[in-house]
């Protein structure tokens, strides 16, 4: 099982991906600068989609691409090995947070990465099931993590919505408010999901969330 993948380009930036514990670290290095960021494994949909030249892992929350890998680089064997590991680890982390035990399911994820990808329906706030269970402890932990590590003006509306939901966890409209505010965060979504993966679980369309 490979936990690292480096995709080098002569004229473009070099992308390095590494699975470390419960996240994927991404490093993008060009001639003039280097960028690094991380994505929580728990928020990745373990079934990637294939575009013309890339394989992308989407967010469970809103369907946006969080990881984009160039197909077959540096070679097919290394690429497939890393992707299969990433798919399995993404499922395991999500199930760990959700408290689901499906030991046999990861094996079903392995297969031909070039098969036609499944259709993905983006989840909107209105799609969140009224039967969705909200755990106050998870919300409290998310609030604490965000206030500690991502406390900036952009996420203040999200923090306000989370506090409101914590006070009334059975009020579906409060959950919809959280989803609506989250969808408006734009680039800040990655930081939110990295430090508060329960938000991804809470807003996903998984019935066990």
mmCIF file with all atom_site columns, C-alpha atoms in Angstrom:
data_model
loop_
_atom_site.group_PDB
_atom_site.id
_atom_site.type_symbol
_atom_site.label_atom_id
_atom_site.label_alt_id
_atom_site.label_comp_id
_atom_site.label_asym_id
_atom_site.label_entity_id
_atom_site.label_seq_id
_atom_site.pdbx_PDB_ins_code
_atom_site.Cartn_x
_atom_site.Cartn_y
_atom_site.Cartn_z
_atom_site.occupancy
_atom_site.B_iso_or_equiv
_atom_site.pdbx_formal_charge
_atom_site.auth_seq_id
_atom_site.auth_comp_id
_atom_site.auth_asym_id
_atom_site.auth_atom_id
_atom_site.pdbx_PDB_model_num
ATOM 1   C CA . UNK A 1 1   ? 0.000   0.000  0.000   1.00 0.00 ? 1   UNK A CA 1
ATOM 2   C CA . UNK A 1 2   ? 1.515   3.297  -1.116  1.00 0.00 ? 2   UNK A CA 1
ATOM 3   C CA . UNK A 1 3   ? 0.973   6.417  0.996   1.00 0.00 ? 3   UNK A CA 1
ATOM 4   C CA . UNK A 1 4   ? 2.997   8.795  -1.176  1.00 0.00 ? 4   UNK A CA 1
ATOM 5   C CA . UNK A 1 5   ? 2.708   9.969  -4.756  1.00 0.00 ? 5   UNK A CA 1
ATOM 6   C CA . UNK A 1 6   ? 4.807   12.571 -6.548  1.00 0.00 ? 6   UNK A CA 1
ATOM 7   C CA . UNK A 1 7   ? 3.798   13.920 -9.939  1.00 0.00 ? 7   UNK A CA 1
ATOM 8   C CA . UNK A 1 8   ? 6.610   15.917 -11.552 1.00 0.00 ? 8   UNK A CA 1
ATOM 9   C CA . UNK A 1 9   ? 6.258   18.238 -14.525 1.00 0.00 ? 9   UNK A CA 1
ATOM 10  C CA . UNK A 1 10  ? 9.099   19.790 -16.454 1.00 0.00 ? 10  UNK A CA 1
ATOM 11  C CA . UNK A 1 11  ? 7.268   23.021 -17.222 1.00 0.00 ? 11  UNK A CA 1
ATOM 12  C CA . UNK A 1 12  ? 4.634   22.984 -14.473 1.00 0.00 ? 12  UNK A CA 1
ATOM 13  C CA . UNK A 1 13  ? 4.618   22.661 -10.708 1.00 0.00 ? 13  UNK A CA 1
ATOM 14  C CA . UNK A 1 14  ? 5.448   19.387 -8.972  1.00 0.00 ? 14  UNK A CA 1
ATOM 15  C CA . UNK A 1 15  ? 2.598   17.955 -6.899  1.00 0.00 ? 15  UNK A CA 1
ATOM 16  C CA . UNK A 1 16  ? 3.378   15.697 -3.934  1.00 0.00 ? 16  UNK A CA 1
ATOM 17  C CA . UNK A 1 17  ? 0.658   13.846 -2.018  1.00 0.00 ? 17  UNK A CA 1
ATOM 18  C CA . UNK A 1 18  ? 1.185   12.002 1.261   1.00 0.00 ? 18  UNK A CA 1
ATOM 19  C CA . UNK A 1 19  ? -1.351  10.205 3.458   1.00 0.00 ? 19  UNK A CA 1
ATOM 20  C CA . UNK A 1 20  ? -0.473  10.945 7.089   1.00 0.00 ? 20  UNK A CA 1
ATOM 21  C CA . UNK A 1 21  ? -2.768  9.605  9.800   1.00 0.00 ? 21  UNK A CA 1
ATOM 22  C CA . UNK A 1 22  ? -6.239  11.087 9.147   1.00 0.00 ? 22  UNK A CA 1
ATOM 23  C CA . UNK A 1 23  ? -5.377  13.500 6.356   1.00 0.00 ? 23  UNK A CA 1
ATOM 24  C CA . UNK A 1 24  ? -3.711  13.958 2.997   1.00 0.00 ? 24  UNK A CA 1
ATOM 25  C CA . UNK A 1 25  ? -0.890  16.496 2.835   1.00 0.00 ? 25  UNK A CA 1
ATOM 26  C CA . UNK A 1 26  ? -0.509  18.229 -0.519  1.00 0.00 ? 26  UNK A CA 1
ATOM 27  C CA . UNK A 1 27  ? 2.607   20.130 -1.569  1.00 0.00 ? 27  UNK A CA 1
ATOM 28  C CA . UNK A 1 28  ? 2.711   22.139 -4.794  1.00 0.00 ? 28  UNK A CA 1
ATOM 29  C CA . UNK A 1 29  ? 6.171   23.348 -5.716  1.00 0.00 ? 29  UNK A CA 1
ATOM 30  C CA . UNK A 1 30  ? 7.043   25.560 -8.683  1.00 0.00 ? 30  UNK A CA 1
ATOM 31  C CA . UNK A 1 31  ? 10.155  27.529 -9.597  1.00 0.00 ? 31  UNK A CA 1
ATOM 32  C CA . UNK A 1 32  ? 8.957   30.581 -7.722  1.00 0.00 ? 32  UNK A CA 1
ATOM 33  C CA . UNK A 1 33  ? 6.919   29.365 -4.760  1.00 0.00 ? 33  UNK A CA 1
ATOM 34  C CA . UNK A 1 34  ? 5.738   26.405 -2.735  1.00 0.00 ? 34  UNK A CA 1
ATOM 35  C CA . UNK A 1 35  ? 2.264   25.856 -1.342  1.00 0.00 ? 35  UNK A CA 1
ATOM 36  C CA . UNK A 1 36  ? 1.141   23.265 1.189   1.00 0.00 ? 36  UNK A CA 1
ATOM 37  C CA . UNK A 1 37  ? -2.254  22.339 2.565   1.00 0.00 ? 37  UNK A CA 1
ATOM 38  C CA . UNK A 1 38  ? -4.079  19.345 3.992   1.00 0.00 ? 38  UNK A CA 1
ATOM 39  C CA . UNK A 1 39  ? -7.419  17.645 3.409   1.00 0.00 ? 39  UNK A CA 1
ATOM 40  C CA . UNK A 1 40  ? -9.204  15.464 5.944   1.00 0.00 ? 40  UNK A CA 1
ATOM 41  C CA . UNK A 1 41  ? -9.658  11.896 4.693   1.00 0.00 ? 41  UNK A CA 1
ATOM 42  C CA . UNK A 1 42  ? -13.086 11.700 6.329   1.00 0.00 ? 42  UNK A CA 1
ATOM 43  C CA . UNK A 1 43  ? -14.575 14.322 3.991   1.00 0.00 ? 43  UNK A CA 1
ATOM 44  C CA . UNK A 1 44  ? -13.409 12.655 0.773   1.00 0.00 ? 44  UNK A CA 1
ATOM 45  C CA . UNK A 1 45  ? -15.900 10.659 -1.250  1.00 0.00 ? 45  UNK A CA 1
ATOM 46  C CA . UNK A 1 46  ? -13.987 7.351  -1.649  1.00 0.00 ? 46  UNK A CA 1
ATOM 47  C CA . UNK A 1 47  ? -15.278 6.918  -5.211  1.00 0.00 ? 47  UNK A CA 1
ATOM 48  C CA . UNK A 1 48  ? -13.325 9.363  -7.406  1.00 0.00 ? 48  UNK A CA 1
ATOM 49  C CA . UNK A 1 49  ? -14.451 10.670 -10.758 1.00 0.00 ? 49  UNK A CA 1
ATOM 50  C CA . UNK A 1 50  ? -12.383 10.819 -13.929 1.00 0.00 ? 50  UNK A CA 1
ATOM 51  C CA . UNK A 1 51  ? -12.203 13.895 -16.130 1.00 0.00 ? 51  UNK A CA 1
ATOM 52  C CA . UNK A 1 52  ? -10.371 14.092 -19.438 1.00 0.00 ? 52  UNK A CA 1
ATOM 53  C CA . UNK A 1 53  ? -6.878  13.905 -17.904 1.00 0.00 ? 53  UNK A CA 1
ATOM 54  C CA . UNK A 1 54  ? -7.349  13.821 -14.132 1.00 0.00 ? 54  UNK A CA 1
ATOM 55  C CA . UNK A 1 55  ? -8.828  11.686 -11.380 1.00 0.00 ? 55  UNK A CA 1
ATOM 56  C CA . UNK A 1 56  ? -10.570 13.762 -8.723  1.00 0.00 ? 56  UNK A CA 1
ATOM 57  C CA . UNK A 1 57  ? -11.718 13.044 -5.177  1.00 0.00 ? 57  UNK A CA 1
ATOM 58  C CA . UNK A 1 58  ? -14.787 15.075 -4.332  1.00 0.00 ? 58  UNK A CA 1
ATOM 59  C CA . UNK A 1 59  ? -16.096 16.465 -1.077  1.00 0.00 ? 59  UNK A CA 1
ATOM 60  C CA . UNK A 1 60  ? -18.856 14.428 0.586   1.00 0.00 ? 60  UNK A CA 1
ATOM 61  C CA . UNK A 1 61  ? -20.468 17.736 1.519   1.00 0.00 ? 61  UNK A CA 1
ATOM 62  C CA . UNK A 1 62  ? -20.847 19.709 -1.694  1.00 0.00 ? 62  UNK A CA 1
ATOM 63  C CA . UNK A 1 63  ? -19.282 17.662 -4.482  1.00 0.00 ? 63  UNK A CA 1
ATOM 64  C CA . UNK A 1 64  ? -16.363 20.017 -5.081  1.00 0.00 ? 64  UNK A CA 1
ATOM 65  C CA . UNK A 1 65  ? -13.011 18.538 -6.096  1.00 0.00 ? 65  UNK A CA 1
ATOM 66  C CA . UNK A 1 66  ? -10.633 18.497 -3.107  1.00 0.00 ? 66  UNK A CA 1
ATOM 67  C CA . UNK A 1 67  ? -7.864  16.381 -4.690  1.00 0.00 ? 67  UNK A CA 1
ATOM 68  C CA . UNK A 1 68  ? -6.919  16.248 -8.353  1.00 0.00 ? 68  UNK A CA 1
ATOM 69  C CA . UNK A 1 69  ? -4.385  13.707 -9.636  1.00 0.00 ? 69  UNK A CA 1
ATOM 70  C CA . UNK A 1 70  ? -3.056  13.566 -13.171 1.00 0.00 ? 70  UNK A CA 1
ATOM 71  C CA . UNK A 1 71  ? -3.858  10.145 -14.594 1.00 0.00 ? 71  UNK A CA 1
ATOM 72  C CA . UNK A 1 72  ? -1.083  7.522  -14.654 1.00 0.00 ? 72  UNK A CA 1
ATOM 73  C CA . UNK A 1 73  ? 1.711   9.769  -13.319 1.00 0.00 ? 73  UNK A CA 1
ATOM 74  C CA . UNK A 1 74  ? 4.454   8.863  -12.601 1.00 0.00 ? 74  UNK A CA 1
ATOM 75  C CA . UNK A 1 75  ? 3.381   5.449  -13.924 1.00 0.00 ? 75  UNK A CA 1
ATOM 76  C CA . UNK A 1 76  ? 0.242   3.328  -13.887 1.00 0.00 ? 76  UNK A CA 1
ATOM 77  C CA . UNK A 1 77  ? 1.384   0.955  -11.124 1.00 0.00 ? 77  UNK A CA 1
ATOM 78  C CA . UNK A 1 78  ? 2.369   3.640  -8.619  1.00 0.00 ? 78  UNK A CA 1
ATOM 79  C CA . UNK A 1 79  ? -0.676  5.722  -9.459  1.00 0.00 ? 79  UNK A CA 1
ATOM 80  C CA . UNK A 1 80  ? -3.137  2.869  -8.989  1.00 0.00 ? 80  UNK A CA 1
ATOM 81  C CA . UNK A 1 81  ? -1.473  1.725  -5.773  1.00 0.00 ? 81  UNK A CA 1
ATOM 82  C CA . UNK A 1 82  ? -1.704  5.182  -4.217  1.00 0.00 ? 82  UNK A CA 1
ATOM 83  C CA . UNK A 1 83  ? -5.267  5.776  -5.358  1.00 0.00 ? 83  UNK A CA 1
ATOM 84  C CA . UNK A 1 84  ? -6.487  2.427  -4.024  1.00 0.00 ? 84  UNK A CA 1
ATOM 85  C CA . UNK A 1 85  ? -4.830  3.181  -0.682  1.00 0.00 ? 85  UNK A CA 1
ATOM 86  C CA . UNK A 1 86  ? -6.413  6.630  -0.606  1.00 0.00 ? 86  UNK A CA 1
ATOM 87  C CA . UNK A 1 87  ? -9.856  5.227  -1.401  1.00 0.00 ? 87  UNK A CA 1
ATOM 88  C CA . UNK A 1 88  ? -9.599  2.663  1.392   1.00 0.00 ? 88  UNK A CA 1
ATOM 89  C CA . UNK A 1 89  ? -8.273  5.141  3.969   1.00 0.00 ? 89  UNK A CA 1
ATOM 90  C CA . UNK A 1 90  ? -10.983 7.698  3.100   1.00 0.00 ? 90  UNK A CA 1
ATOM 91  C CA . UNK A 1 91  ? -13.676 5.099  3.721   1.00 0.00 ? 91  UNK A CA 1
ATOM 92  C CA . UNK A 1 92  ? -12.046 3.904  6.937   1.00 0.00 ? 92  UNK A CA 1
ATOM 93  C CA . UNK A 1 93  ? -11.760 7.413  8.380   1.00 0.00 ? 93  UNK A CA 1
ATOM 94  C CA . UNK A 1 94  ? -15.369 8.258  7.529   1.00 0.00 ? 94  UNK A CA 1
ATOM 95  C CA . UNK A 1 95  ? -16.610 5.004  9.062   1.00 0.00 ? 95  UNK A CA 1
ATOM 96  C CA . UNK A 1 96  ? -14.489 5.614  12.161  1.00 0.00 ? 96  UNK A CA 1
ATOM 97  C CA . UNK A 1 97  ? -16.126 8.980  12.763  1.00 0.00 ? 97  UNK A CA 1
ATOM 98  C CA . UNK A 1 98  ? -19.567 7.643  11.937  1.00 0.00 ? 98  UNK A CA 1
ATOM 99  C CA . UNK A 1 99  ? -19.086 4.573  14.145  1.00 0.00 ? 99  UNK A CA 1
ATOM 100 C CA . UNK A 1 100 ? -19.728 2.173  11.277  1.00 0.00 ? 100 UNK A CA 1
ATOM 101 C CA . UNK A 1 101 ? -18.034 -1.234 11.088  1.00 0.00 ? 101 UNK A CA 1
ATOM 102 C CA . UNK A 1 102 ? -17.875 -2.513 7.516   1.00 0.00 ? 102 UNK A CA 1
ATOM 103 C CA . UNK A 1 103 ? -14.703 -4.582 7.420   1.00 0.00 ? 103 UNK A CA 1
ATOM 104 C CA . UNK A 1 104 ? -15.479 -6.175 4.080   1.00 0.00 ? 104 UNK A CA 1
ATOM 105 C CA . UNK A 1 105 ? -16.319 -3.001 2.208   1.00 0.00 ? 105 UNK A CA 1
ATOM 106 C CA . UNK A 1 106 ? -12.818 -1.569 1.504   1.00 0.00 ? 106 UNK A CA 1
ATOM 107 C CA . UNK A 1 107 ? -11.910 -4.551 -0.696  1.00 0.00 ? 107 UNK A CA 1
ATOM 108 C CA . UNK A 1 108 ? -14.800 -3.687 -2.977  1.00 0.00 ? 108 UNK A CA 1
ATOM 109 C CA . UNK A 1 109 ? -13.231 -0.312 -3.674  1.00 0.00 ? 109 UNK A CA 1
ATOM 110 C CA . UNK A 1 110 ? -10.294 -1.774 -5.589  1.00 0.00 ? 110 UNK A CA 1
ATOM 111 C CA . UNK A 1 111 ? -10.749 -2.140 -9.283  1.00 0.00 ? 111 UNK A CA 1
ATOM 112 C CA . UNK A 1 112 ? -10.150 -0.605 -12.669 1.00 0.00 ? 112 UNK A CA 1
ATOM 113 C CA . UNK A 1 113 ? -9.619  3.093  -12.107 1.00 0.00 ? 113 UNK A CA 1
ATOM 114 C CA . UNK A 1 114 ? -10.491 3.806  -15.705 1.00 0.00 ? 114 UNK A CA 1
ATOM 115 C CA . UNK A 1 115 ? -14.046 2.514  -15.596 1.00 0.00 ? 115 UNK A CA 1
ATOM 116 C CA . UNK A 1 116 ? -16.808 5.009  -16.240 1.00 0.00 ? 116 UNK A CA 1
ATOM 117 C CA . UNK A 1 117 ? -17.248 6.961  -12.970 1.00 0.00 ? 117 UNK A CA 1
ATOM 118 C CA . UNK A 1 118 ? -20.587 6.923  -11.165 1.00 0.00 ? 118 UNK A CA 1
ATOM 119 C CA . UNK A 1 119 ? -22.847 9.940  -11.393 1.00 0.00 ? 119 UNK A CA 1
ATOM 120 C CA . UNK A 1 120 ? -22.573 12.285 -8.429  1.00 0.00 ? 120 UNK A CA 1
ATOM 121 C CA . UNK A 1 121 ? -25.495 14.366 -7.274  1.00 0.00 ? 121 UNK A CA 1
ATOM 122 C CA . UNK A 1 122 ? -24.380 17.451 -5.441  1.00 0.00 ? 122 UNK A CA 1
ATOM 123 C CA . UNK A 1 123 ? -25.997 17.791 -2.049  1.00 0.00 ? 123 UNK A CA 1
ATOM 124 C CA . UNK A 1 124 ? -27.816 21.060 -1.401  1.00 0.00 ? 124 UNK A CA 1
ATOM 125 C CA . UNK A 1 125 ? -29.065 22.259 1.993   1.00 0.00 ? 125 UNK A CA 1
ATOM 126 C CA . UNK A 1 126 ? -32.635 21.365 1.045   1.00 0.00 ? 126 UNK A CA 1
ATOM 127 C CA . UNK A 1 127 ? -31.568 17.754 0.406   1.00 0.00 ? 127 UNK A CA 1
ATOM 128 C CA . UNK A 1 128 ? -30.497 17.096 3.990   1.00 0.00 ? 128 UNK A CA 1
ATOM 129 C CA . UNK A 1 129 ? -32.763 14.478 5.474   1.00 0.00 ? 129 UNK A CA 1
ATOM 130 C CA . UNK A 1 130 ? -35.011 15.522 8.337   1.00 0.00 ? 130 UNK A CA 1
ATOM 131 C CA . UNK A 1 131 ? -34.097 12.192 9.929   1.00 0.00 ? 131 UNK A CA 1
ATOM 132 C CA . UNK A 1 132 ? -30.434 13.184 10.105  1.00 0.00 ? 132 UNK A CA 1
ATOM 133 C CA . UNK A 1 133 ? -29.112 12.751 13.642  1.00 0.00 ? 133 UNK A CA 1
ATOM 134 C CA . UNK A 1 134 ? -27.058 15.591 15.059  1.00 0.00 ? 134 UNK A CA 1
ATOM 135 C CA . UNK A 1 135 ? -24.662 14.927 17.950  1.00 0.00 ? 135 UNK A CA 1
ATOM 136 C CA . UNK A 1 136 ? -24.132 17.848 20.316  1.00 0.00 ? 136 UNK A CA 1
ATOM 137 C CA . UNK A 1 137 ? -20.716 16.538 21.353  1.00 0.00 ? 137 UNK A CA 1
ATOM 138 C CA . UNK A 1 138 ? -19.577 16.546 17.726  1.00 0.00 ? 138 UNK A CA 1
ATOM 139 C CA . UNK A 1 139 ? -20.819 20.107 17.268  1.00 0.00 ? 139 UNK A CA 1
ATOM 140 C CA . UNK A 1 140 ? -19.083 21.286 20.438  1.00 0.00 ? 140 UNK A CA 1
ATOM 141 C CA . UNK A 1 141 ? -15.812 19.713 19.327  1.00 0.00 ? 141 UNK A CA 1
ATOM 142 C CA . UNK A 1 142 ? -16.141 21.307 15.880  1.00 0.00 ? 142 UNK A CA 1
ATOM 143 C CA . UNK A 1 143 ? -16.753 24.736 17.418  1.00 0.00 ? 143 UNK A CA 1
ATOM 144 C CA . UNK A 1 144 ? -13.753 24.384 19.734  1.00 0.00 ? 144 UNK A CA 1
ATOM 145 C CA . UNK A 1 145 ? -11.442 23.267 16.936  1.00 0.00 ? 145 UNK A CA 1
ATOM 146 C CA . UNK A 1 146 ? -12.548 26.054 14.612  1.00 0.00 ? 146 UNK A CA 1
ATOM 147 C CA . UNK A 1 147 ? -12.214 28.731 17.300  1.00 0.00 ? 147 UNK A CA 1
ATOM 148 C CA . UNK A 1 148 ? -8.729  27.452 18.131  1.00 0.00 ? 148 UNK A CA 1
ATOM 149 C CA . UNK A 1 149 ? -7.267  26.869 14.662  1.00 0.00 ? 149 UNK A CA 1
ATOM 150 C CA . UNK A 1 150 ? -9.401  28.630 12.029  1.00 0.00 ? 150 UNK A CA 1
ATOM 151 C CA . UNK A 1 151 ? -10.831 31.562 13.926  1.00 0.00 ? 151 UNK A CA 1
ATOM 152 C CA . UNK A 1 152 ? -11.196 34.293 11.312  1.00 0.00 ? 152 UNK A CA 1
ATOM 153 C CA . UNK A 1 153 ? -13.928 36.620 10.090  1.00 0.00 ? 153 UNK A CA 1
ATOM 154 C CA . UNK A 1 154 ? -14.880 34.378 7.174   1.00 0.00 ? 154 UNK A CA 1
ATOM 155 C CA . UNK A 1 155 ? -16.071 31.529 9.387   1.00 0.00 ? 155 UNK A CA 1
ATOM 156 C CA . UNK A 1 156 ? -17.890 33.654 11.983  1.00 0.00 ? 156 UNK A CA 1
ATOM 157 C CA . UNK A 1 157 ? -21.302 33.066 10.310  1.00 0.00 ? 157 UNK A CA 1
ATOM 158 C CA . UNK A 1 158 ? -20.593 29.314 10.420  1.00 0.00 ? 158 UNK A CA 1
ATOM 159 C CA . UNK A 1 159 ? -19.672 29.445 14.096  1.00 0.00 ? 159 UNK A CA 1
ATOM 160 C CA . UNK A 1 160 ? -22.867 31.368 14.818  1.00 0.00 ? 160 UNK A CA 1
ATOM 161 C CA . UNK A 1 161 ? -24.934 28.787 12.930  1.00 0.00 ? 161 UNK A CA 1
ATOM 162 C CA . UNK A 1 162 ? -23.198 25.914 14.765  1.00 0.00 ? 162 UNK A CA 1
ATOM 163 C CA . UNK A 1 163 ? -23.884 27.475 18.162  1.00 0.00 ? 163 UNK A CA 1
ATOM 164 C CA . UNK A 1 164 ? -27.527 27.887 17.198  1.00 0.00 ? 164 UNK A CA 1
ATOM 165 C CA . UNK A 1 165 ? -27.701 24.239 16.083  1.00 0.00 ? 165 UNK A CA 1
ATOM 166 C CA . UNK A 1 166 ? -26.024 23.049 19.301  1.00 0.00 ? 166 UNK A CA 1
ATOM 167 C CA . UNK A 1 167 ? -28.750 24.795 21.285  1.00 0.00 ? 167 UNK A CA 1
ATOM 168 C CA . UNK A 1 168 ? -31.505 23.170 19.210  1.00 0.00 ? 168 UNK A CA 1
ATOM 169 C CA . UNK A 1 169 ? -30.043 19.968 17.664  1.00 0.00 ? 169 UNK A CA 1
ATOM 170 C CA . UNK A 1 170 ? -33.489 18.609 16.701  1.00 0.00 ? 170 UNK A CA 1
ATOM 171 C CA . UNK A 1 171 ? -34.431 21.722 14.739  1.00 0.00 ? 171 UNK A CA 1
ATOM 172 C CA . UNK A 1 172 ? -33.891 20.748 11.089  1.00 0.00 ? 172 UNK A CA 1
ATOM 173 C CA . UNK A 1 173 ? -33.950 24.386 9.981   1.00 0.00 ? 173 UNK A CA 1
ATOM 174 C CA . UNK A 1 174 ? -30.826 25.030 12.088  1.00 0.00 ? 174 UNK A CA 1
ATOM 175 C CA . UNK A 1 175 ? -29.018 22.219 10.276  1.00 0.00 ? 175 UNK A CA 1
ATOM 176 C CA . UNK A 1 176 ? -30.085 23.676 6.926   1.00 0.00 ? 176 UNK A CA 1
ATOM 177 C CA . UNK A 1 177 ? -28.709 27.047 8.071   1.00 0.00 ? 177 UNK A CA 1
ATOM 178 C CA . UNK A 1 178 ? -25.333 25.425 8.804   1.00 0.00 ? 178 UNK A CA 1
ATOM 179 C CA . UNK A 1 179 ? -25.282 23.792 5.359   1.00 0.00 ? 179 UNK A CA 1
ATOM 180 C CA . UNK A 1 180 ? -26.215 27.060 3.657   1.00 0.00 ? 180 UNK A CA 1
ATOM 181 C CA . UNK A 1 181 ? -23.478 29.024 5.421   1.00 0.00 ? 181 UNK A CA 1
ATOM 182 C CA . UNK A 1 182 ? -20.925 26.280 4.769   1.00 0.00 ? 182 UNK A CA 1
ATOM 183 C CA . UNK A 1 183 ? -21.695 26.287 1.046   1.00 0.00 ? 183 UNK A CA 1
ATOM 184 C CA . UNK A 1 184 ? -20.936 30.022 0.972   1.00 0.00 ? 184 UNK A CA 1
ATOM 185 C CA . UNK A 1 185 ? -17.466 29.671 2.536   1.00 0.00 ? 185 UNK A CA 1
ATOM 186 C CA . UNK A 1 186 ? -15.626 29.057 -0.729  1.00 0.00 ? 186 UNK A CA 1
ATOM 187 C CA . UNK A 1 187 ? -11.910 28.453 -0.215  1.00 0.00 ? 187 UNK A CA 1
ATOM 188 C CA . UNK A 1 188 ? -12.282 28.352 3.575   1.00 0.00 ? 188 UNK A CA 1
ATOM 189 C CA . UNK A 1 189 ? -14.166 25.047 3.345   1.00 0.00 ? 189 UNK A CA 1
ATOM 190 C CA . UNK A 1 190 ? -10.932 23.061 3.197   1.00 0.00 ? 190 UNK A CA 1
ATOM 191 C CA . UNK A 1 191 ? -9.638  24.475 6.486   1.00 0.00 ? 191 UNK A CA 1
ATOM 192 C CA . UNK A 1 192 ? -13.009 23.946 8.147   1.00 0.00 ? 192 UNK A CA 1
ATOM 193 C CA . UNK A 1 193 ? -13.196 20.305 7.077   1.00 0.00 ? 193 UNK A CA 1
ATOM 194 C CA . UNK A 1 194 ? -9.589  19.644 8.058   1.00 0.00 ? 194 UNK A CA 1
ATOM 195 C CA . UNK A 1 195 ? -10.003 20.813 11.650  1.00 0.00 ? 195 UNK A CA 1
ATOM 196 C CA . UNK A 1 196 ? -13.682 19.933 12.087  1.00 0.00 ? 196 UNK A CA 1
ATOM 197 C CA . UNK A 1 197 ? -14.368 16.770 10.023  1.00 0.00 ? 197 UNK A CA 1
ATOM 198 C CA . UNK A 1 198 ? -17.618 16.178 11.927  1.00 0.00 ? 198 UNK A CA 1
ATOM 199 C CA . UNK A 1 199 ? -19.136 19.016 9.900   1.00 0.00 ? 199 UNK A CA 1
ATOM 200 C CA . UNK A 1 200 ? -18.500 17.015 6.736   1.00 0.00 ? 200 UNK A CA 1
ATOM 201 C CA . UNK A 1 201 ? -20.092 13.963 8.305   1.00 0.00 ? 201 UNK A CA 1
ATOM 202 C CA . UNK A 1 202 ? -23.059 15.955 9.574   1.00 0.00 ? 202 UNK A CA 1
ATOM 203 C CA . UNK A 1 203 ? -23.751 17.547 6.193   1.00 0.00 ? 203 UNK A CA 1
ATOM 204 C CA . UNK A 1 204 ? -23.106 14.456 4.077   1.00 0.00 ? 204 UNK A CA 1
ATOM 205 C CA . UNK A 1 205 ? -25.917 12.407 2.558   1.00 0.00 ? 205 UNK A CA 1
ATOM 206 C CA . UNK A 1 206 ? -24.805 9.278  4.420   1.00 0.00 ? 206 UNK A CA 1
ATOM 207 C CA . UNK A 1 207 ? -27.739 7.811  6.366   1.00 0.00 ? 207 UNK A CA 1
ATOM 208 C CA . UNK A 1 208 ? -25.511 6.963  9.325   1.00 0.00 ? 208 UNK A CA 1
ATOM 209 C CA . UNK A 1 209 ? -24.350 10.576 9.717   1.00 0.00 ? 209 UNK A CA 1
#
